[in-house]
Coordinates of C-alpha atoms and ligand atoms in Angstrom, one line a residue:
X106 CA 6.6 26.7 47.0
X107 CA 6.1 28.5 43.6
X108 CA 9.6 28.3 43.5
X109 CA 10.2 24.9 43.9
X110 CA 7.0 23.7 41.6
X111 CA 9.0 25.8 38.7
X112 CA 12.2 24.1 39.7
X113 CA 10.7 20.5 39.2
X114 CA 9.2 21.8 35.7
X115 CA 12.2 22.7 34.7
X116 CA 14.2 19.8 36.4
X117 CA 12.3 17.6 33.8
X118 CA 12.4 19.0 30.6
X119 CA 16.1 21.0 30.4
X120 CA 18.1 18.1 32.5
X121 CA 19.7 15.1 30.7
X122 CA 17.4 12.4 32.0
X123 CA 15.6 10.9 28.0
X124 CA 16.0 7.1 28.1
X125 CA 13.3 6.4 25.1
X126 CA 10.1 5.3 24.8
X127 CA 7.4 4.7 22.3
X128 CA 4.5 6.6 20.8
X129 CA 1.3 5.0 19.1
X130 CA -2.9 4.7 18.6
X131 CA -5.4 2.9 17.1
X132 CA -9.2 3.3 16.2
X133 CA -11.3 2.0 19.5
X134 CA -13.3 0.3 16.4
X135 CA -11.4 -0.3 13.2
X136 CA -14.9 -0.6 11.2
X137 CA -16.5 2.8 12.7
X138 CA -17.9 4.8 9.7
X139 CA -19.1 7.7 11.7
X140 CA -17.8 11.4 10.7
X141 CA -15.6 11.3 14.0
X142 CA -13.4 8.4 15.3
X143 CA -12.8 7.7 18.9
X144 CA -8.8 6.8 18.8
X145 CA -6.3 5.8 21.8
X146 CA -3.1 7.7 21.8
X147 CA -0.6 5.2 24.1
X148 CA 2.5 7.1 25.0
X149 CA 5.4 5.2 27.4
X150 CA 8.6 6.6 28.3
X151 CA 11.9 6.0 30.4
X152 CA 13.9 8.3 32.0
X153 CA 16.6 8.5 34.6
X154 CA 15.2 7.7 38.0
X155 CA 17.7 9.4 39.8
X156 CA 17.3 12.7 37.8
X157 CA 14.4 14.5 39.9
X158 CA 11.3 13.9 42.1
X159 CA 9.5 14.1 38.7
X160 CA 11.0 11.0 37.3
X161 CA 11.5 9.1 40.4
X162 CA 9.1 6.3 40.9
X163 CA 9.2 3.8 43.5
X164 CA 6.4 0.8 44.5
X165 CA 4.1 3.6 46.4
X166 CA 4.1 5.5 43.0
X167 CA 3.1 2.6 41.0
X168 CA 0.5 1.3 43.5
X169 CA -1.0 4.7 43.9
X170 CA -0.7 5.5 40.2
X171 CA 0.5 8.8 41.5
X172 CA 2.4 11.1 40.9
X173 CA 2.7 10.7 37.5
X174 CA 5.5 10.9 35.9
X175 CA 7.0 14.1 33.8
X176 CA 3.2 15.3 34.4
X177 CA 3.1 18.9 33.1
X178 CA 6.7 19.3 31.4
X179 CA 5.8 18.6 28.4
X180 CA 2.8 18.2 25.4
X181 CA 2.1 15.3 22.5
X182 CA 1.6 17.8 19.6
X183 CA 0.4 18.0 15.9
X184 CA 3.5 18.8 13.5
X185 CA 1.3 19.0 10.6
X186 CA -0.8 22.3 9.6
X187 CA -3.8 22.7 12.0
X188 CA -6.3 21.9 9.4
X189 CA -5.0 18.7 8.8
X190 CA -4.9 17.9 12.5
X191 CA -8.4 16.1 12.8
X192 CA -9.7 18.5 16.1
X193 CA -6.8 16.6 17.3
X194 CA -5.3 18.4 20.7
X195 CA -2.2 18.2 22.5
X196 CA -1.8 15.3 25.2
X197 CA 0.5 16.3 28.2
X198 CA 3.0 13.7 28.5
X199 CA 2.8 12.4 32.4
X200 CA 2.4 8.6 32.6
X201 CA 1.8 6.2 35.1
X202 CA 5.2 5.2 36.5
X203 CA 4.9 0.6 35.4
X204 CA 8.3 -0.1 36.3
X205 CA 11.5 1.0 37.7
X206 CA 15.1 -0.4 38.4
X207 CA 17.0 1.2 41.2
X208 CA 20.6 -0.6 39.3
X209 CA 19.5 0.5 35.7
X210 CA 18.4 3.8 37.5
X211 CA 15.3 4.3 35.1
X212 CA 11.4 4.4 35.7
X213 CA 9.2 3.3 32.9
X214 CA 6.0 4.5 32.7
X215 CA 2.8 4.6 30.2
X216 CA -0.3 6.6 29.2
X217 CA -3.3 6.0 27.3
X218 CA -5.4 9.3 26.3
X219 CA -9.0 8.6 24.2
X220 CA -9.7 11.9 21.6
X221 CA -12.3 11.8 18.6
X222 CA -10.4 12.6 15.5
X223 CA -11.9 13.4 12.6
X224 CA -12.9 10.4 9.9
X225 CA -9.9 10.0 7.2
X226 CA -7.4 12.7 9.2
X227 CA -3.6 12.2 8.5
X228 CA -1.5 14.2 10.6
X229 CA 2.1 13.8 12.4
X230 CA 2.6 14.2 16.3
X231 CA 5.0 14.2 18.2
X232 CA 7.3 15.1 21.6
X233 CA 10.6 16.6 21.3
X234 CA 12.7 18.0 24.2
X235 CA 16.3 17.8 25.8
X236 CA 18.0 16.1 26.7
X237 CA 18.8 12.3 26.4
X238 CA 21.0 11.5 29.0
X239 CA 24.9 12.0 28.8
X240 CA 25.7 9.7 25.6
X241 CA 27.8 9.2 22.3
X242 CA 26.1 12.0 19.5
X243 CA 27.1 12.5 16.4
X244 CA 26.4 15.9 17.1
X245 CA 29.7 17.4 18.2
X246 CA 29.3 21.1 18.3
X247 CA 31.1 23.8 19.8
X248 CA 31.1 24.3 24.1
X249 CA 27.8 21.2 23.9
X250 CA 25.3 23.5 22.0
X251 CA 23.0 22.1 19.8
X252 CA 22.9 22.0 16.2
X253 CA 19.3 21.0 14.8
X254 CA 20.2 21.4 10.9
X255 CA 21.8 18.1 10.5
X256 CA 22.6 14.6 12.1
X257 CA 25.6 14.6 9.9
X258 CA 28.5 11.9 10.3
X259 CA 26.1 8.6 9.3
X260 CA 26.6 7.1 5.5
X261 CA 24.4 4.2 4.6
X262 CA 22.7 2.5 1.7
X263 CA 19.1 2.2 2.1
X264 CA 17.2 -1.1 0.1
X265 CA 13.6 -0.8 -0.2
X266 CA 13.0 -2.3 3.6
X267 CA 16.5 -3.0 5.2
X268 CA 18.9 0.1 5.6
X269 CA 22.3 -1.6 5.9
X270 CA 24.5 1.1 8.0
X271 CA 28.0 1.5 9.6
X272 CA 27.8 5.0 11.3
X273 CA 31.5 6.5 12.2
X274 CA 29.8 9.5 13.6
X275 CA 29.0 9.1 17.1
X276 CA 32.4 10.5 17.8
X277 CA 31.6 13.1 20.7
X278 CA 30.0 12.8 24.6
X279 CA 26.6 15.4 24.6
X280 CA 24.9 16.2 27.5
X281 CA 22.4 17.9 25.6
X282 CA 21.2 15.9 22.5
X283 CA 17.5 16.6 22.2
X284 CA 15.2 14.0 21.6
X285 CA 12.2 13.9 18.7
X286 CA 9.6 11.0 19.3
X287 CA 6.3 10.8 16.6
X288 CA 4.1 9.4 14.7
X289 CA 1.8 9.2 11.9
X290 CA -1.9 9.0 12.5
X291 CA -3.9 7.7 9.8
X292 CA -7.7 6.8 9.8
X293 CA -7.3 6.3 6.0
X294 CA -10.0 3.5 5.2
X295 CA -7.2 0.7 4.0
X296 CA -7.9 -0.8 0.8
X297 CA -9.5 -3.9 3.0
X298 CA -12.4 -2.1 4.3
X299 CA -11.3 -1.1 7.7
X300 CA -8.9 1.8 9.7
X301 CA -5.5 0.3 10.4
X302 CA -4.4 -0.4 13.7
X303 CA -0.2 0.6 13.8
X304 CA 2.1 -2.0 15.5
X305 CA 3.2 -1.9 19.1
X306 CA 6.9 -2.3 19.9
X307 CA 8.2 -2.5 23.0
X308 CA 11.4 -2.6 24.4
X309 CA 13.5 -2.2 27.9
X310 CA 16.1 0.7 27.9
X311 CA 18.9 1.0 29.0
X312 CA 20.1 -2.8 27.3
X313 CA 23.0 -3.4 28.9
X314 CA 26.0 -4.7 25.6
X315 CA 29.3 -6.2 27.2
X316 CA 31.9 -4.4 25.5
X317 CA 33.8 -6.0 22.0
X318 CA 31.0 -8.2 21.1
X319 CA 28.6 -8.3 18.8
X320 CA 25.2 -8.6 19.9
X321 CA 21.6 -9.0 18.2
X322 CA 19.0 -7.0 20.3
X323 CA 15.2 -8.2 18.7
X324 CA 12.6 -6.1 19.4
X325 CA 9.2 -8.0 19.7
X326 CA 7.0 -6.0 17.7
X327 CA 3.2 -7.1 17.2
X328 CA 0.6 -6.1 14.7
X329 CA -3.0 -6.6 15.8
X330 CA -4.3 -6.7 12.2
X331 CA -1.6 -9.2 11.2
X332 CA 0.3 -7.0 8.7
X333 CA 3.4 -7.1 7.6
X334 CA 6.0 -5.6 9.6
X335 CA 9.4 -3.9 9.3
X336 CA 11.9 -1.8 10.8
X337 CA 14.2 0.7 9.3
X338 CA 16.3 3.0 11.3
X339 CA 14.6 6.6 12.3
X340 CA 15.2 9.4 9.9
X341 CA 14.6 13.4 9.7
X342 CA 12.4 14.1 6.8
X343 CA 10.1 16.7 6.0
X344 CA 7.1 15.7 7.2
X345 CA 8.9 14.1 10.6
X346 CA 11.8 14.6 13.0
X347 CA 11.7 11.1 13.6
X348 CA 14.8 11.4 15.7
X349 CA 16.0 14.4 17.0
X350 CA 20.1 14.6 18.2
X351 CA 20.4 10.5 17.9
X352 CA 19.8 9.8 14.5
X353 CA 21.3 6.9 13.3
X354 CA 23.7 7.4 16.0
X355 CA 24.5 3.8 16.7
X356 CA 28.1 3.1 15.2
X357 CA 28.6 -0.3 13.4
X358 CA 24.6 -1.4 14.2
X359 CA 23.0 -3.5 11.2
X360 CA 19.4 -3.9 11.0
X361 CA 17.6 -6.6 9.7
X362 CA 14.3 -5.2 8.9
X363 CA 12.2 -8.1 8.2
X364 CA 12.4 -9.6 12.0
X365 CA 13.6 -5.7 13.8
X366 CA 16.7 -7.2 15.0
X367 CA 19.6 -4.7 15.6
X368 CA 23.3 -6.4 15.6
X369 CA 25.5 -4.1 17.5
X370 CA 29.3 -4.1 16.9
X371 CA 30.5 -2.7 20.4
X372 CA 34.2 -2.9 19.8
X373 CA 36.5 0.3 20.4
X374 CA 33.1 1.3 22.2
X375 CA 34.2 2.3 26.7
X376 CA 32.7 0.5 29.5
X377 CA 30.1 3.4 30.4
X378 CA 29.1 4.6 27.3
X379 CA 25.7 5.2 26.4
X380 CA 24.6 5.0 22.7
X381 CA 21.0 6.2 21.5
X382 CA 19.2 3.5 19.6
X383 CA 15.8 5.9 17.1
X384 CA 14.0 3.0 15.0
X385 CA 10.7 3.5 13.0
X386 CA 8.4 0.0 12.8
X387 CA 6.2 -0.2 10.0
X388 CA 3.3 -2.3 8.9
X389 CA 2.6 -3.2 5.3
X390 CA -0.5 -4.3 3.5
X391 CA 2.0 -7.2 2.5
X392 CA 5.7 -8.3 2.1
X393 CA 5.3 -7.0 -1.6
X394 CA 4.0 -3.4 -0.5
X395 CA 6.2 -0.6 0.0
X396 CA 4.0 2.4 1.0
X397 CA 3.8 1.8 4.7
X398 CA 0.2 2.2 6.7
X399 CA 1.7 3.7 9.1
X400 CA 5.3 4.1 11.2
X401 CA 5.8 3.9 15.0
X402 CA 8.8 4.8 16.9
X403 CA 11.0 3.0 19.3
X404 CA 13.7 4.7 20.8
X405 CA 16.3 2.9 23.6
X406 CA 19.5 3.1 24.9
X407 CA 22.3 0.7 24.9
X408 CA 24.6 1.1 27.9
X409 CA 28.2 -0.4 27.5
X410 CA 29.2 -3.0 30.1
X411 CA 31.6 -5.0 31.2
X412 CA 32.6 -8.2 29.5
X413 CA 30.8 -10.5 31.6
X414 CA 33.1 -12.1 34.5
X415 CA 30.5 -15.7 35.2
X416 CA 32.5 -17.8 33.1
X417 CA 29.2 -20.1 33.2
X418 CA 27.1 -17.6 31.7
X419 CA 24.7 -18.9 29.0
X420 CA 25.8 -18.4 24.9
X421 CA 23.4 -16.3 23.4
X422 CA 23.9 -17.5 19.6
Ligands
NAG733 C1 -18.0 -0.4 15.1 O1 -18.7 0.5 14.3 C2 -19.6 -0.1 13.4 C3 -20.1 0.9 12.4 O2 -20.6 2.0 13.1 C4 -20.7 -0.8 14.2 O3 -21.7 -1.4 13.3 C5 -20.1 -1.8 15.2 O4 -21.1 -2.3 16.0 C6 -19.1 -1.1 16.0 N1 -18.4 -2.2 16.8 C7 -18.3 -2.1 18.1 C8 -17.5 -3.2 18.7 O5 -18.7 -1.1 18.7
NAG734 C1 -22.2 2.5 9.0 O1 -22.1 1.1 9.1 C2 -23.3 0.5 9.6 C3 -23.1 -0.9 9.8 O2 -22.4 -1.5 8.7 C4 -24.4 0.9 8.6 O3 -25.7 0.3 9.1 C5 -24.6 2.4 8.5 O4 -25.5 2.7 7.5 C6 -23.2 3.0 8.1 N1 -23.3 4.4 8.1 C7 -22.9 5.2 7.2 C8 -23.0 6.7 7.4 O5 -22.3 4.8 6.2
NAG735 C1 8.3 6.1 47.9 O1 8.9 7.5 47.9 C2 8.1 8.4 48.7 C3 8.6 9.8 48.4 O2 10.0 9.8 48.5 C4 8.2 7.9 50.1 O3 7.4 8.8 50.9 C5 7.7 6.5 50.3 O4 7.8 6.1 51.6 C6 8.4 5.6 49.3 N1 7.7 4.3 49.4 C7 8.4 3.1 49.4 C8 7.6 1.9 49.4 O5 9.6 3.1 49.4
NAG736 C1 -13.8 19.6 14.6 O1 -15.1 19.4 15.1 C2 -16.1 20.3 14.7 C3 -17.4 20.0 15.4 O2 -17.3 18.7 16.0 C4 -16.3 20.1 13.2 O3 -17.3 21.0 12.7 C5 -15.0 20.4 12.5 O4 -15.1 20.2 11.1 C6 -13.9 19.6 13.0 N1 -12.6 20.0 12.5 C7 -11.8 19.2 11.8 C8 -10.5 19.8 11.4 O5 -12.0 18.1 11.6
NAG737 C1 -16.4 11.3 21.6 O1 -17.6 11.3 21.1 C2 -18.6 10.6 21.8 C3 -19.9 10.6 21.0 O2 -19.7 10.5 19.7 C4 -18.8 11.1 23.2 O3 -19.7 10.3 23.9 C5 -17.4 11.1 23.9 O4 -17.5 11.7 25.1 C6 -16.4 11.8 23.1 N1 -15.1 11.6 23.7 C7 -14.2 12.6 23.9 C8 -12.9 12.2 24.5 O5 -14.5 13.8 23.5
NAG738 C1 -2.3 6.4 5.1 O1 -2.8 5.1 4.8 C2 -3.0 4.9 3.4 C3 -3.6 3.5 3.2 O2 -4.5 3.2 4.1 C4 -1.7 5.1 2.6 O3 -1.9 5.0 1.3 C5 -1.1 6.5 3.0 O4 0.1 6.6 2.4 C6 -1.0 6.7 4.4 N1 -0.6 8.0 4.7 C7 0.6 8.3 5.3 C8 0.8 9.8 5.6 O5 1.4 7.5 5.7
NAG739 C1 16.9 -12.2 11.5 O1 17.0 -12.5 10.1 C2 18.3 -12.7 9.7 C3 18.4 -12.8 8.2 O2 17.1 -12.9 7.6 C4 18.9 -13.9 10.3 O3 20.3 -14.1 9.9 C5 18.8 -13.7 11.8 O4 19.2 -14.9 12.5 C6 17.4 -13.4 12.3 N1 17.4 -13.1 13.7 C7 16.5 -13.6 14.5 C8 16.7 -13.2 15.9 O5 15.6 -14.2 14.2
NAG740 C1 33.3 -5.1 14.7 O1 34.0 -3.8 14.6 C2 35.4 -4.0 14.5 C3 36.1 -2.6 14.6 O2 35.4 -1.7 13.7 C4 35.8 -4.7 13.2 O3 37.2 -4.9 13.2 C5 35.1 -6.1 13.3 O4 35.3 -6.7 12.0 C6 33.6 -5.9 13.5 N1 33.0 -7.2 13.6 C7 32.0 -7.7 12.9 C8 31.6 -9.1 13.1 O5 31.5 -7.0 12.0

């Protein structure tokens, strides 16, 4: 029994089976003035379906709301220096499976955790882990190992909101690209008086692309305090792994920043392929502000199809 408990553990965090997912919070009261702030952490992920019993989810799971899913393989944790971390602790990552697609092989899930931070705390969490599943990395080294010092292989220009970027670097097929999913949390009074609530971005991975066309994916993104919003894509800097093993890894993708649509180029992509999509949305005091109130991640797959065979399908334009 022991054994097989430690098998499932294990099944779910050292398996390729990461399809993406989303990390964010807000205050429960964005005018609370009190030394400590109650604040609701919302964490949803995907993952293969197929992988293990700890990622399969069918309509008893979601109508039980048990077992969860991934419960005990892994931990929400502060990245920043414990004094900075607000008597913030780490939130195990199982979720309540929402959804699940038997042809897409993925379950969705989601889980919202209430902690009391301490008032004005800015700190970075995050989960990392391995592995995405099987999928086009820019991280090509020797016999599949890992190499965390660099993402390597993407060149871009980056304007002040729209990075503009035609990655060549996803060149190699890793089983074993690790995955780095955070946040910034920030109870900062803004300069208007009240705690700012991050956006919420949601999305549905895998996205299937037909192969050699170019397709906008939008991802509806929605800011309770009506800020202005932008997306850029995911970076590693030195305050957050926003990305892990996929950054930027999305060859020939354009973002438009102002309404988070991605254009992806699939041509010379392979029927099969999977390609890691790691975006930060941000929410600005205003369209002329550049310092960001906060960033959320939103991390999906695109999975190469295809070209669709009903010649009466629909033009997307
Ligand atoms: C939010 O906090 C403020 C300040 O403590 C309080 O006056 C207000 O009633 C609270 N709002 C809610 C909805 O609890
Ligand atoms: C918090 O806000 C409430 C309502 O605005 C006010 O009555 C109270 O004095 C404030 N408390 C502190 C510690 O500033
Ligand atoms: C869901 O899966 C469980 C475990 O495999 C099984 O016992 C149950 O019958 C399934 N329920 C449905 C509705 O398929
Ligand atoms: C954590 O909470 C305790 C008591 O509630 C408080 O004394 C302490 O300052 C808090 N620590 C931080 C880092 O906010
Ligand atoms: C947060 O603090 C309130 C009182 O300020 C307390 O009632 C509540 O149980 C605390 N919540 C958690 C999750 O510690
Ligand atoms: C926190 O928010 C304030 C404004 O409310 C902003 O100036 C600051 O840069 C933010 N901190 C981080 C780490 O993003
Ligand atoms: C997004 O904005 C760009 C340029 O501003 C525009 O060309 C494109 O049609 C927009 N896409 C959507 C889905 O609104
Ligand atoms: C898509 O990529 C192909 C191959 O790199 C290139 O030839 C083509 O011009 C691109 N299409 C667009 C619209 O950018």
């Amino acid at each position: 029994m022991i054994v097989i408990i430690l098998f499932l553990y294990f099944a779910c965090i050292e398996a390729s089976h990461f399809y993406g997912g989303t990390v964010t919070w807000k205050p429960m009261n964005n005018t609370d003035n009190g030394s400590s702030i109650a604040v609701m952490f919302t964490q949803s992920y995907q993952w293969s379906r197929s992988h293990s019993s700890s990622t399969y989810c069918n309509q008893s799971t979601i109508v039980n709301q048990s077992p969860l899913l991934c419960a005990g393989s892994g931990t929400l944790v502060c990245t920043t220096a414990a004094s900075t971390c607000g008597n913030y602790t780490a939130l195990d990552i199982g979720e309540y499976c929402t959804d699940f697609s038997v042809v897409a092989d993925s379950s969705s899930g989601q889980i919202f955790h209430v902690e009391n931070i301490t008032a004005g705390a800015e700190f970075y969490v995050a989960y990392t882990g391995s592995s995405w599943i099987g999928l086009q990395s820019s991280t090509c080294g020797s016999s599949g190992k890992k190499k965390r010092h660099s993402s390597g292989g993407g060149s871009g220009t980056t304007t002040k909101r729209t990075t503009v970027l035609t990655t060549t670097g996803a060149t190699c097929y890793s089983t074993s690209a690790a995955w780095s999913i955070g946040t910034c949390v920030n109870l900062t009074v803004r300069p208007d008086g009240f705690i700012n609530t991050p956006p919420v971005a949601t999305v549905i991975s895998p996205i299937d692309v037909s192969v050699d066309t170019l397709t906008a994916i939008t991802i509806p993104v929605i800011d309770a305090d009506g800020d202005y919003t932008s997306c850029r894509w995911a970076q590693k800097t030195a305050t957050l792994d926003e990305c892990g093993d996929v950054c930027q890894s999305a060859p020939g993708g354009v973002i438009d920043g102002d309404n988070c649509t991605l254009t992806f180029n699939s041509t010379g992509t392979v029927v099969g392929q999977h390609y890691a999509v790691a975006l930060m949305v941000e929410d600005f005091y205003d369209q002329s502000t550049y310092t960001p109130f906060s960033r959320v991640p939103i991390q999906f797959l695109i999975h190469i199809v295809g070209a669709a065979v009903c010649p009466l399908q629909p033009q997307i334009s």
